[in-house]
PDB file of C-alpha atoms in Angstrom:
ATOM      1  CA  UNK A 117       0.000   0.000   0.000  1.00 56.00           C
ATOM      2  CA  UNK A 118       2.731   2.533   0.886  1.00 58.00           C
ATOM      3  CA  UNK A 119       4.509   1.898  -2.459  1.00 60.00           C
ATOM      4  CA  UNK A 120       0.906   2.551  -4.017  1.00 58.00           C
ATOM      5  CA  UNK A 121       0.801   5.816  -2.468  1.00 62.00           C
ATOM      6  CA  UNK A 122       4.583   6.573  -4.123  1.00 79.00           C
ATOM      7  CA  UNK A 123       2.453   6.765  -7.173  1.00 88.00           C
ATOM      8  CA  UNK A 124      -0.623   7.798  -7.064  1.00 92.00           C
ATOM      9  CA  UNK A 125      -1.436  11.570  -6.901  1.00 94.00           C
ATOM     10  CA  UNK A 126      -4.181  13.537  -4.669  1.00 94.00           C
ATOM     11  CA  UNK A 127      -6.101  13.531  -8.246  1.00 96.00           C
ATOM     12  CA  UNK A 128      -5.691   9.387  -8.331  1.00 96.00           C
ATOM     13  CA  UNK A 129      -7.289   9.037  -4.425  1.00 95.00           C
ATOM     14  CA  UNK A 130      -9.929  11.905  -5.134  1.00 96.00           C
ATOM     15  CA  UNK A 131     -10.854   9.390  -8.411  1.00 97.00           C
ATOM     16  CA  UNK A 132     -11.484   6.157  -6.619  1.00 96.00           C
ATOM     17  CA  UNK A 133     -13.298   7.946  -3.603  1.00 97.00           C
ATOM     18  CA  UNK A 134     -15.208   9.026  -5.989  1.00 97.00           C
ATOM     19  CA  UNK A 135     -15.909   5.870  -7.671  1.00 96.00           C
ATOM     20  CA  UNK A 136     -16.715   4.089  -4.561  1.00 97.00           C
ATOM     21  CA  UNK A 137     -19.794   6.773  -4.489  1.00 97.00           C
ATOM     22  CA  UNK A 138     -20.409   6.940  -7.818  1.00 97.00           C
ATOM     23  CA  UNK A 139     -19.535   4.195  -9.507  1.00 96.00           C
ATOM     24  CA  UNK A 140     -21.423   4.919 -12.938  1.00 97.00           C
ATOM     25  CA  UNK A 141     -19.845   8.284 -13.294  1.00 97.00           C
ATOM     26  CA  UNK A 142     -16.911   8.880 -15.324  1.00 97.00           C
ATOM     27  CA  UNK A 143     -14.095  11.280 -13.512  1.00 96.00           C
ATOM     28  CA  UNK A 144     -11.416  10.740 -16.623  1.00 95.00           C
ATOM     29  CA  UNK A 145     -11.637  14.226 -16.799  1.00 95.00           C
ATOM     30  CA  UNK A 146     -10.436  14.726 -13.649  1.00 95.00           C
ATOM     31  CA  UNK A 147      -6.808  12.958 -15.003  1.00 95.00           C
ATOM     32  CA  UNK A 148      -6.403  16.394 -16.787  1.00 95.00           C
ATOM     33  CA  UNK A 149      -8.219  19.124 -15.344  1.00 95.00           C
ATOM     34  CA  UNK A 150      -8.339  18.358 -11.851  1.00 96.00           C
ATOM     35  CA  UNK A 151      -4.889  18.034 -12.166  1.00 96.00           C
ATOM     36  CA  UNK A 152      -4.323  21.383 -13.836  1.00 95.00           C
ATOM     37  CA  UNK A 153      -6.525  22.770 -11.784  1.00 95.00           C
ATOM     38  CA  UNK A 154      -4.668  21.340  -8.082  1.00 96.00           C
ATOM     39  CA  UNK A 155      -0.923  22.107 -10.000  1.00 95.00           C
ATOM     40  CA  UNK A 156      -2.141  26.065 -10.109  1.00 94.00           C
ATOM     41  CA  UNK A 157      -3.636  25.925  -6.565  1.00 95.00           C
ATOM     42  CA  UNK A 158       0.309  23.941  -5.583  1.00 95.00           C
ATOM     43  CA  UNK A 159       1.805  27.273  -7.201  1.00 95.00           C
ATOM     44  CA  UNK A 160      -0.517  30.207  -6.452  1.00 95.00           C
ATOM     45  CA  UNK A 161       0.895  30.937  -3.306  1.00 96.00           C
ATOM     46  CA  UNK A 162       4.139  31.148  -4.381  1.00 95.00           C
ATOM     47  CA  UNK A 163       3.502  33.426  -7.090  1.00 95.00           C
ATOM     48  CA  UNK A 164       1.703  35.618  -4.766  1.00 96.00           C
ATOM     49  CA  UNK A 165       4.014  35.884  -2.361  1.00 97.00           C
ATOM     50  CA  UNK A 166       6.536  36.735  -5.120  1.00 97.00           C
ATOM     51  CA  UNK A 167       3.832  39.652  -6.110  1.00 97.00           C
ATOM     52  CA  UNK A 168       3.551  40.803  -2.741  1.00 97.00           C
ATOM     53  CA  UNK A 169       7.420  41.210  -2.532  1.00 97.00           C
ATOM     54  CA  UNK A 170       7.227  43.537  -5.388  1.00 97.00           C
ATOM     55  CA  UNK A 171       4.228  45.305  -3.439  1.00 97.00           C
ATOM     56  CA  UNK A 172       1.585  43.995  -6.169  1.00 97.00           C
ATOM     57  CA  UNK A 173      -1.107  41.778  -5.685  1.00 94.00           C
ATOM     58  CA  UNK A 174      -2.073  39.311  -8.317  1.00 93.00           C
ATOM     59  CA  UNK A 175      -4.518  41.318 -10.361  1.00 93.00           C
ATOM     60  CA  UNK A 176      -2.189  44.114 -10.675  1.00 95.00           C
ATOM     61  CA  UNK A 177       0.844  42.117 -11.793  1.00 96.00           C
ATOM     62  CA  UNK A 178      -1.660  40.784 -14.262  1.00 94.00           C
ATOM     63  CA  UNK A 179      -2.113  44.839 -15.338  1.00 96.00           C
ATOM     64  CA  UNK A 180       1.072  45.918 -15.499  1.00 97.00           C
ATOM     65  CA  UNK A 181       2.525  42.686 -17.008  1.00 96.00           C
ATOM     66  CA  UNK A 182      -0.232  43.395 -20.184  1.00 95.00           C
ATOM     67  CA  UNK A 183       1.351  46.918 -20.242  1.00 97.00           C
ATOM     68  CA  UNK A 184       5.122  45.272 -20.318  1.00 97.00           C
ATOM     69  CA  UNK A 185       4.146  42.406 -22.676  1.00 96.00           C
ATOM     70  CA  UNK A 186       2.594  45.160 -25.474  1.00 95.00           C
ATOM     71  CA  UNK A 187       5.440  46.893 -25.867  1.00 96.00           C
ATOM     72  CA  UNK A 188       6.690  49.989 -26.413  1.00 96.00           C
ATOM     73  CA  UNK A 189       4.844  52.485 -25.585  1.00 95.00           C
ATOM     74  CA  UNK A 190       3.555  50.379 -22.964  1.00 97.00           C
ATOM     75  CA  UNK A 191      -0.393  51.574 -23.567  1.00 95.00           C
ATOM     76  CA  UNK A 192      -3.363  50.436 -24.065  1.00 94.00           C
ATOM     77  CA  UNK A 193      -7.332  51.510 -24.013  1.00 90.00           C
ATOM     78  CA  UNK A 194      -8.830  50.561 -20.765  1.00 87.00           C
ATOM     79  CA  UNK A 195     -11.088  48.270 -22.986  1.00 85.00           C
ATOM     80  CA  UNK A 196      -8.307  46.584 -24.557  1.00 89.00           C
ATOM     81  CA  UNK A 197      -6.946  45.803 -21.158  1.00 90.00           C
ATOM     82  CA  UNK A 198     -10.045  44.437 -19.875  1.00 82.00           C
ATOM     83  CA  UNK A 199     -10.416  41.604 -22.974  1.00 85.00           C
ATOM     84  CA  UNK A 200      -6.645  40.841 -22.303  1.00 88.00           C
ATOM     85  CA  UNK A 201      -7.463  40.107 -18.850  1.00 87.00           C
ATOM     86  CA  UNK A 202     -10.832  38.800 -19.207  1.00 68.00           C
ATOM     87  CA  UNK A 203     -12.197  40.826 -16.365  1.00 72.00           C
ATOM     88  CA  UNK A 204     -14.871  43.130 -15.692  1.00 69.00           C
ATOM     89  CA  UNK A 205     -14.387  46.866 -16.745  1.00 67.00           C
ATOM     90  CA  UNK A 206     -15.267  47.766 -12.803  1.00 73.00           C
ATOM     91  CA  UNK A 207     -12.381  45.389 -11.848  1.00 81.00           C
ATOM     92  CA  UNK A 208     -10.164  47.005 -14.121  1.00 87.00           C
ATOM     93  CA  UNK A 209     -10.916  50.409 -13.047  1.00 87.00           C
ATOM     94  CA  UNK A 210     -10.343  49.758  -9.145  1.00 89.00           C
ATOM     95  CA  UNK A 211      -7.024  47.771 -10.189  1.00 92.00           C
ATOM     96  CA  UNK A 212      -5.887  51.178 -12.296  1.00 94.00           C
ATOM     97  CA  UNK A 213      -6.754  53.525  -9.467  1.00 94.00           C
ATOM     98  CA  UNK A 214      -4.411  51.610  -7.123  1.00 95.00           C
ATOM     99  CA  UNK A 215      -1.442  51.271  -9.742  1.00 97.00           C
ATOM    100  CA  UNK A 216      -1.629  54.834 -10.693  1.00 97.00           C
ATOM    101  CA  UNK A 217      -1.822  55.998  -6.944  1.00 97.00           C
ATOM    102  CA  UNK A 218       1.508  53.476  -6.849  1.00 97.00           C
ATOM    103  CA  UNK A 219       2.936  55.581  -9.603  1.00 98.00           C
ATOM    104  CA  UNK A 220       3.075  52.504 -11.749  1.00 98.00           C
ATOM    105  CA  UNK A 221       0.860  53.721 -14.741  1.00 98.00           C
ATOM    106  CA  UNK A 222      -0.495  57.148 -15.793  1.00 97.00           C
ATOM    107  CA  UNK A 223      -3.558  57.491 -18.080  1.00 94.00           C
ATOM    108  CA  UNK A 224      -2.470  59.965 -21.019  1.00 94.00           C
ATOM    109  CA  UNK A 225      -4.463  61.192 -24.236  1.00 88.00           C
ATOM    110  CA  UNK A 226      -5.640  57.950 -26.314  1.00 77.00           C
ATOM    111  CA  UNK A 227      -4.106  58.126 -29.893  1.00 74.00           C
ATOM    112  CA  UNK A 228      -7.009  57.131 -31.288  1.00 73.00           C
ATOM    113  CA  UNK A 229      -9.656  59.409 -29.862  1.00 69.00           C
ATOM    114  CA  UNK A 230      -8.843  62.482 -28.122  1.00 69.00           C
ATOM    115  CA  UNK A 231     -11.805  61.969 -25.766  1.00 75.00           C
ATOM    116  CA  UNK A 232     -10.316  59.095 -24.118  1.00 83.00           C
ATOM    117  CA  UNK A 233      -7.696  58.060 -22.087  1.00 90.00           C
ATOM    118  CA  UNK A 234      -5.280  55.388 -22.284  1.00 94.00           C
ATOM    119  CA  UNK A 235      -3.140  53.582 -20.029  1.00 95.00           C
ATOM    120  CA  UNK A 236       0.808  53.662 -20.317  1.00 97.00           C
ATOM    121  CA  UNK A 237       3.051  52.192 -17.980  1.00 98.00           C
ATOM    122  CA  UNK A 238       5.621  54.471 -15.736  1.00 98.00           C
ATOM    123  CA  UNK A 239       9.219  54.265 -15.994  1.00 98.00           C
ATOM    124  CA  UNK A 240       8.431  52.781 -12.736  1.00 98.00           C
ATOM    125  CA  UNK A 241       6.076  50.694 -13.996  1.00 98.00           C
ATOM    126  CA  UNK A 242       8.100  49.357 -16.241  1.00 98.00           C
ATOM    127  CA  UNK A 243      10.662  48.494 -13.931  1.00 98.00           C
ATOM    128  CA  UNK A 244       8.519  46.581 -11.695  1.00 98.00           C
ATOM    129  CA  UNK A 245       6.790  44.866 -14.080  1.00 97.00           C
ATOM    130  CA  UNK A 246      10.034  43.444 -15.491  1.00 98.00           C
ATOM    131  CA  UNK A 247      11.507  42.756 -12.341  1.00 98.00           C
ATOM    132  CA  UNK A 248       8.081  40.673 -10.722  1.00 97.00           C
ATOM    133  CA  UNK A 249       8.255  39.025 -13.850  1.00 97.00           C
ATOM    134  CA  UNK A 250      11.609  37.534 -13.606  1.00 98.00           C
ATOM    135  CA  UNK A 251      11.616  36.584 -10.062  1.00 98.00           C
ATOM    136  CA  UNK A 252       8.028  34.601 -10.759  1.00 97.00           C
ATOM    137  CA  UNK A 253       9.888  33.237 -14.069  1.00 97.00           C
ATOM    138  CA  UNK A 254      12.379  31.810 -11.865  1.00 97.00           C
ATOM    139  CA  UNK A 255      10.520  30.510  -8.911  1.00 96.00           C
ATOM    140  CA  UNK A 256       8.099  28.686 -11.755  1.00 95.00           C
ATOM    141  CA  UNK A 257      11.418  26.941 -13.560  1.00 96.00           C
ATOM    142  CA  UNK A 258      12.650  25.842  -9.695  1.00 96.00           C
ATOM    143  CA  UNK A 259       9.171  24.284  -9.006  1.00 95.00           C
ATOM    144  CA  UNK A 260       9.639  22.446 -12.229  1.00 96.00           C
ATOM    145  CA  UNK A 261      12.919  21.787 -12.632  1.00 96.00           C
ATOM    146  CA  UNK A 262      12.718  17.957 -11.423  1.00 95.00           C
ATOM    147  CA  UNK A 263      10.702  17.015 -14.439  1.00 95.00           C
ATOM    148  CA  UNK A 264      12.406  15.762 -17.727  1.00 96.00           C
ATOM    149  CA  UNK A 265      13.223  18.364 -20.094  1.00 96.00           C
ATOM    150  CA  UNK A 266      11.525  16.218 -22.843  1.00 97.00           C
ATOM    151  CA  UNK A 267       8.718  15.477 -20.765  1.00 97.00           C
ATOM    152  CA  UNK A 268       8.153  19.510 -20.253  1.00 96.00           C
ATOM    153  CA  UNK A 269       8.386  19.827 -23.934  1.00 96.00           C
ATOM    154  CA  UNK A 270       5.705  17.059 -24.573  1.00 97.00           C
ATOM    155  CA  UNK A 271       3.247  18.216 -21.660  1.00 97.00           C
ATOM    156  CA  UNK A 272       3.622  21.797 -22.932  1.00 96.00           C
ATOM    157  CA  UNK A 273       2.879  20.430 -26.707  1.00 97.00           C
ATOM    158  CA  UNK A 274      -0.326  18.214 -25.611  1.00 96.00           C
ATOM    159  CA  UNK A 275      -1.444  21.701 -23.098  1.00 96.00           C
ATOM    160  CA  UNK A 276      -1.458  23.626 -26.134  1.00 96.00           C
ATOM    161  CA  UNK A 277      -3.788  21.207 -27.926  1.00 96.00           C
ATOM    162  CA  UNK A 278      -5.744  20.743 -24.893  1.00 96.00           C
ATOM    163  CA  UNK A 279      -6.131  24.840 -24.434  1.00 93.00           C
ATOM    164  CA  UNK A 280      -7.234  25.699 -28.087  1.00 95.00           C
ATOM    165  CA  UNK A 281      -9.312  22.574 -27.742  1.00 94.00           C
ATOM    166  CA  UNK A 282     -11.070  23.941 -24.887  1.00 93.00           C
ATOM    167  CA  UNK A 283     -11.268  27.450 -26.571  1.00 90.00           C
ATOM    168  CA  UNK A 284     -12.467  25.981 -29.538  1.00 93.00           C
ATOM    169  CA  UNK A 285     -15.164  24.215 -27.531  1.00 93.00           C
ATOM    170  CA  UNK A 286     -16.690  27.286 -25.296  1.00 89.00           C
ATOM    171  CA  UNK A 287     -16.275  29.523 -28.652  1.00 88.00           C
ATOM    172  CA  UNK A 288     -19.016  27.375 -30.020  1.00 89.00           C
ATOM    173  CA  UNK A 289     -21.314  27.596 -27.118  1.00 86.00           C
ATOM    174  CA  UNK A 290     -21.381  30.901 -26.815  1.00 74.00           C
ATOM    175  CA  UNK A 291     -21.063  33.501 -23.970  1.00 67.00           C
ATOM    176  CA  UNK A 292     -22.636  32.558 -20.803  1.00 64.00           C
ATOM    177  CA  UNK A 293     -26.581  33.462 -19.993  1.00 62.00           C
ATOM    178  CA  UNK A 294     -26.210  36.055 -17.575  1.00 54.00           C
ATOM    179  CA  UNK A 295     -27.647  34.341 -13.960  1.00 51.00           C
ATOM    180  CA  UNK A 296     -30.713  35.205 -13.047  1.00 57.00           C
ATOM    181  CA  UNK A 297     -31.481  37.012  -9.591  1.00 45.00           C
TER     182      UNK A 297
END
């Protein structure tokens, strides 16, 4: 039993629990995302912590890193932010208050329509972006670094397929009926 344990995963015991209840019910999906799913709870709170050392939360990383990964000039329309992060515009707007009270983005004339602002990373900004950005990079390869390099190259190949299967999939259905109240 103890060597069992040596290979099965939290995913494996949640499966045959599972199947003791409900034995007619399929969990094979579990195998992949219940597994995706527990790897990016195993990780979250290290890349929040590395965040937090660079005095951003999650959410803003994910604003400024946007800004970084756009490049030069760093700026974009609030609503092109928003789709990028797949938030809601009210999300996005208390997010942007806080990073431009943190001097980390300024809103400046949008080059498209003088009525509007944009938002452009700071020098600052830019800097901390960059920096948060490495140190997560590098915490991420040290939490992976004791899996095969070909294996890492296969499971990224088959996540790929998996994603724009799954985006493929929920493209077809449609956005989601708003709930009722």
């Amino acid at each position: 039993m103890a060597e069992a344990r040596k290979t099965q995963d939290h995913i494996d015991r949640a499966r045959a629990q599972w199947a003791k209840q409900l034995p007619d019910l399929d969990t094979g999906p579990m195998d992949i995302l219940g597994r995706v799913y527990r790897l990016s709870r195993l990780v979250t709170p290290s890349i929040e912590a590395t965040f937090a050392s660079f005095q951003l939360d999650r959410g803003e990383f994910d604003v400024i890193g946007t800004l970084l990964r756009s490049g030069p000039p760093h700026r974009l329309t609030p609503t092109e932010l928003y789709r990028s992060l797949m938030i809601a515009s009210g999300s996005l707007t208390h997010r942007l208050g806080r990073l431009e009270k943190a001097g980390l983005i300024k809103r400046v004339p949008s080059d498209r329509d003088g009525r509007s602002l944009s938002v452009q990373l700071t020098d600052e900004g830019i800097d901390r972006a960059a920096a948060a950005f490495r140190q997560d990079m590098a915490s991420e390869a040290e939490a992976i670094a004791g899996f095969d390099p070909e294996k890492k190259a296969q499971l990224a190949g088959l996540l790929r397929e998996l994603n724009l299967a799954v985006e493929a999939h929920l493209s077809r259905q449609g956005p989601p009926e708003p709930a009722e109240d």
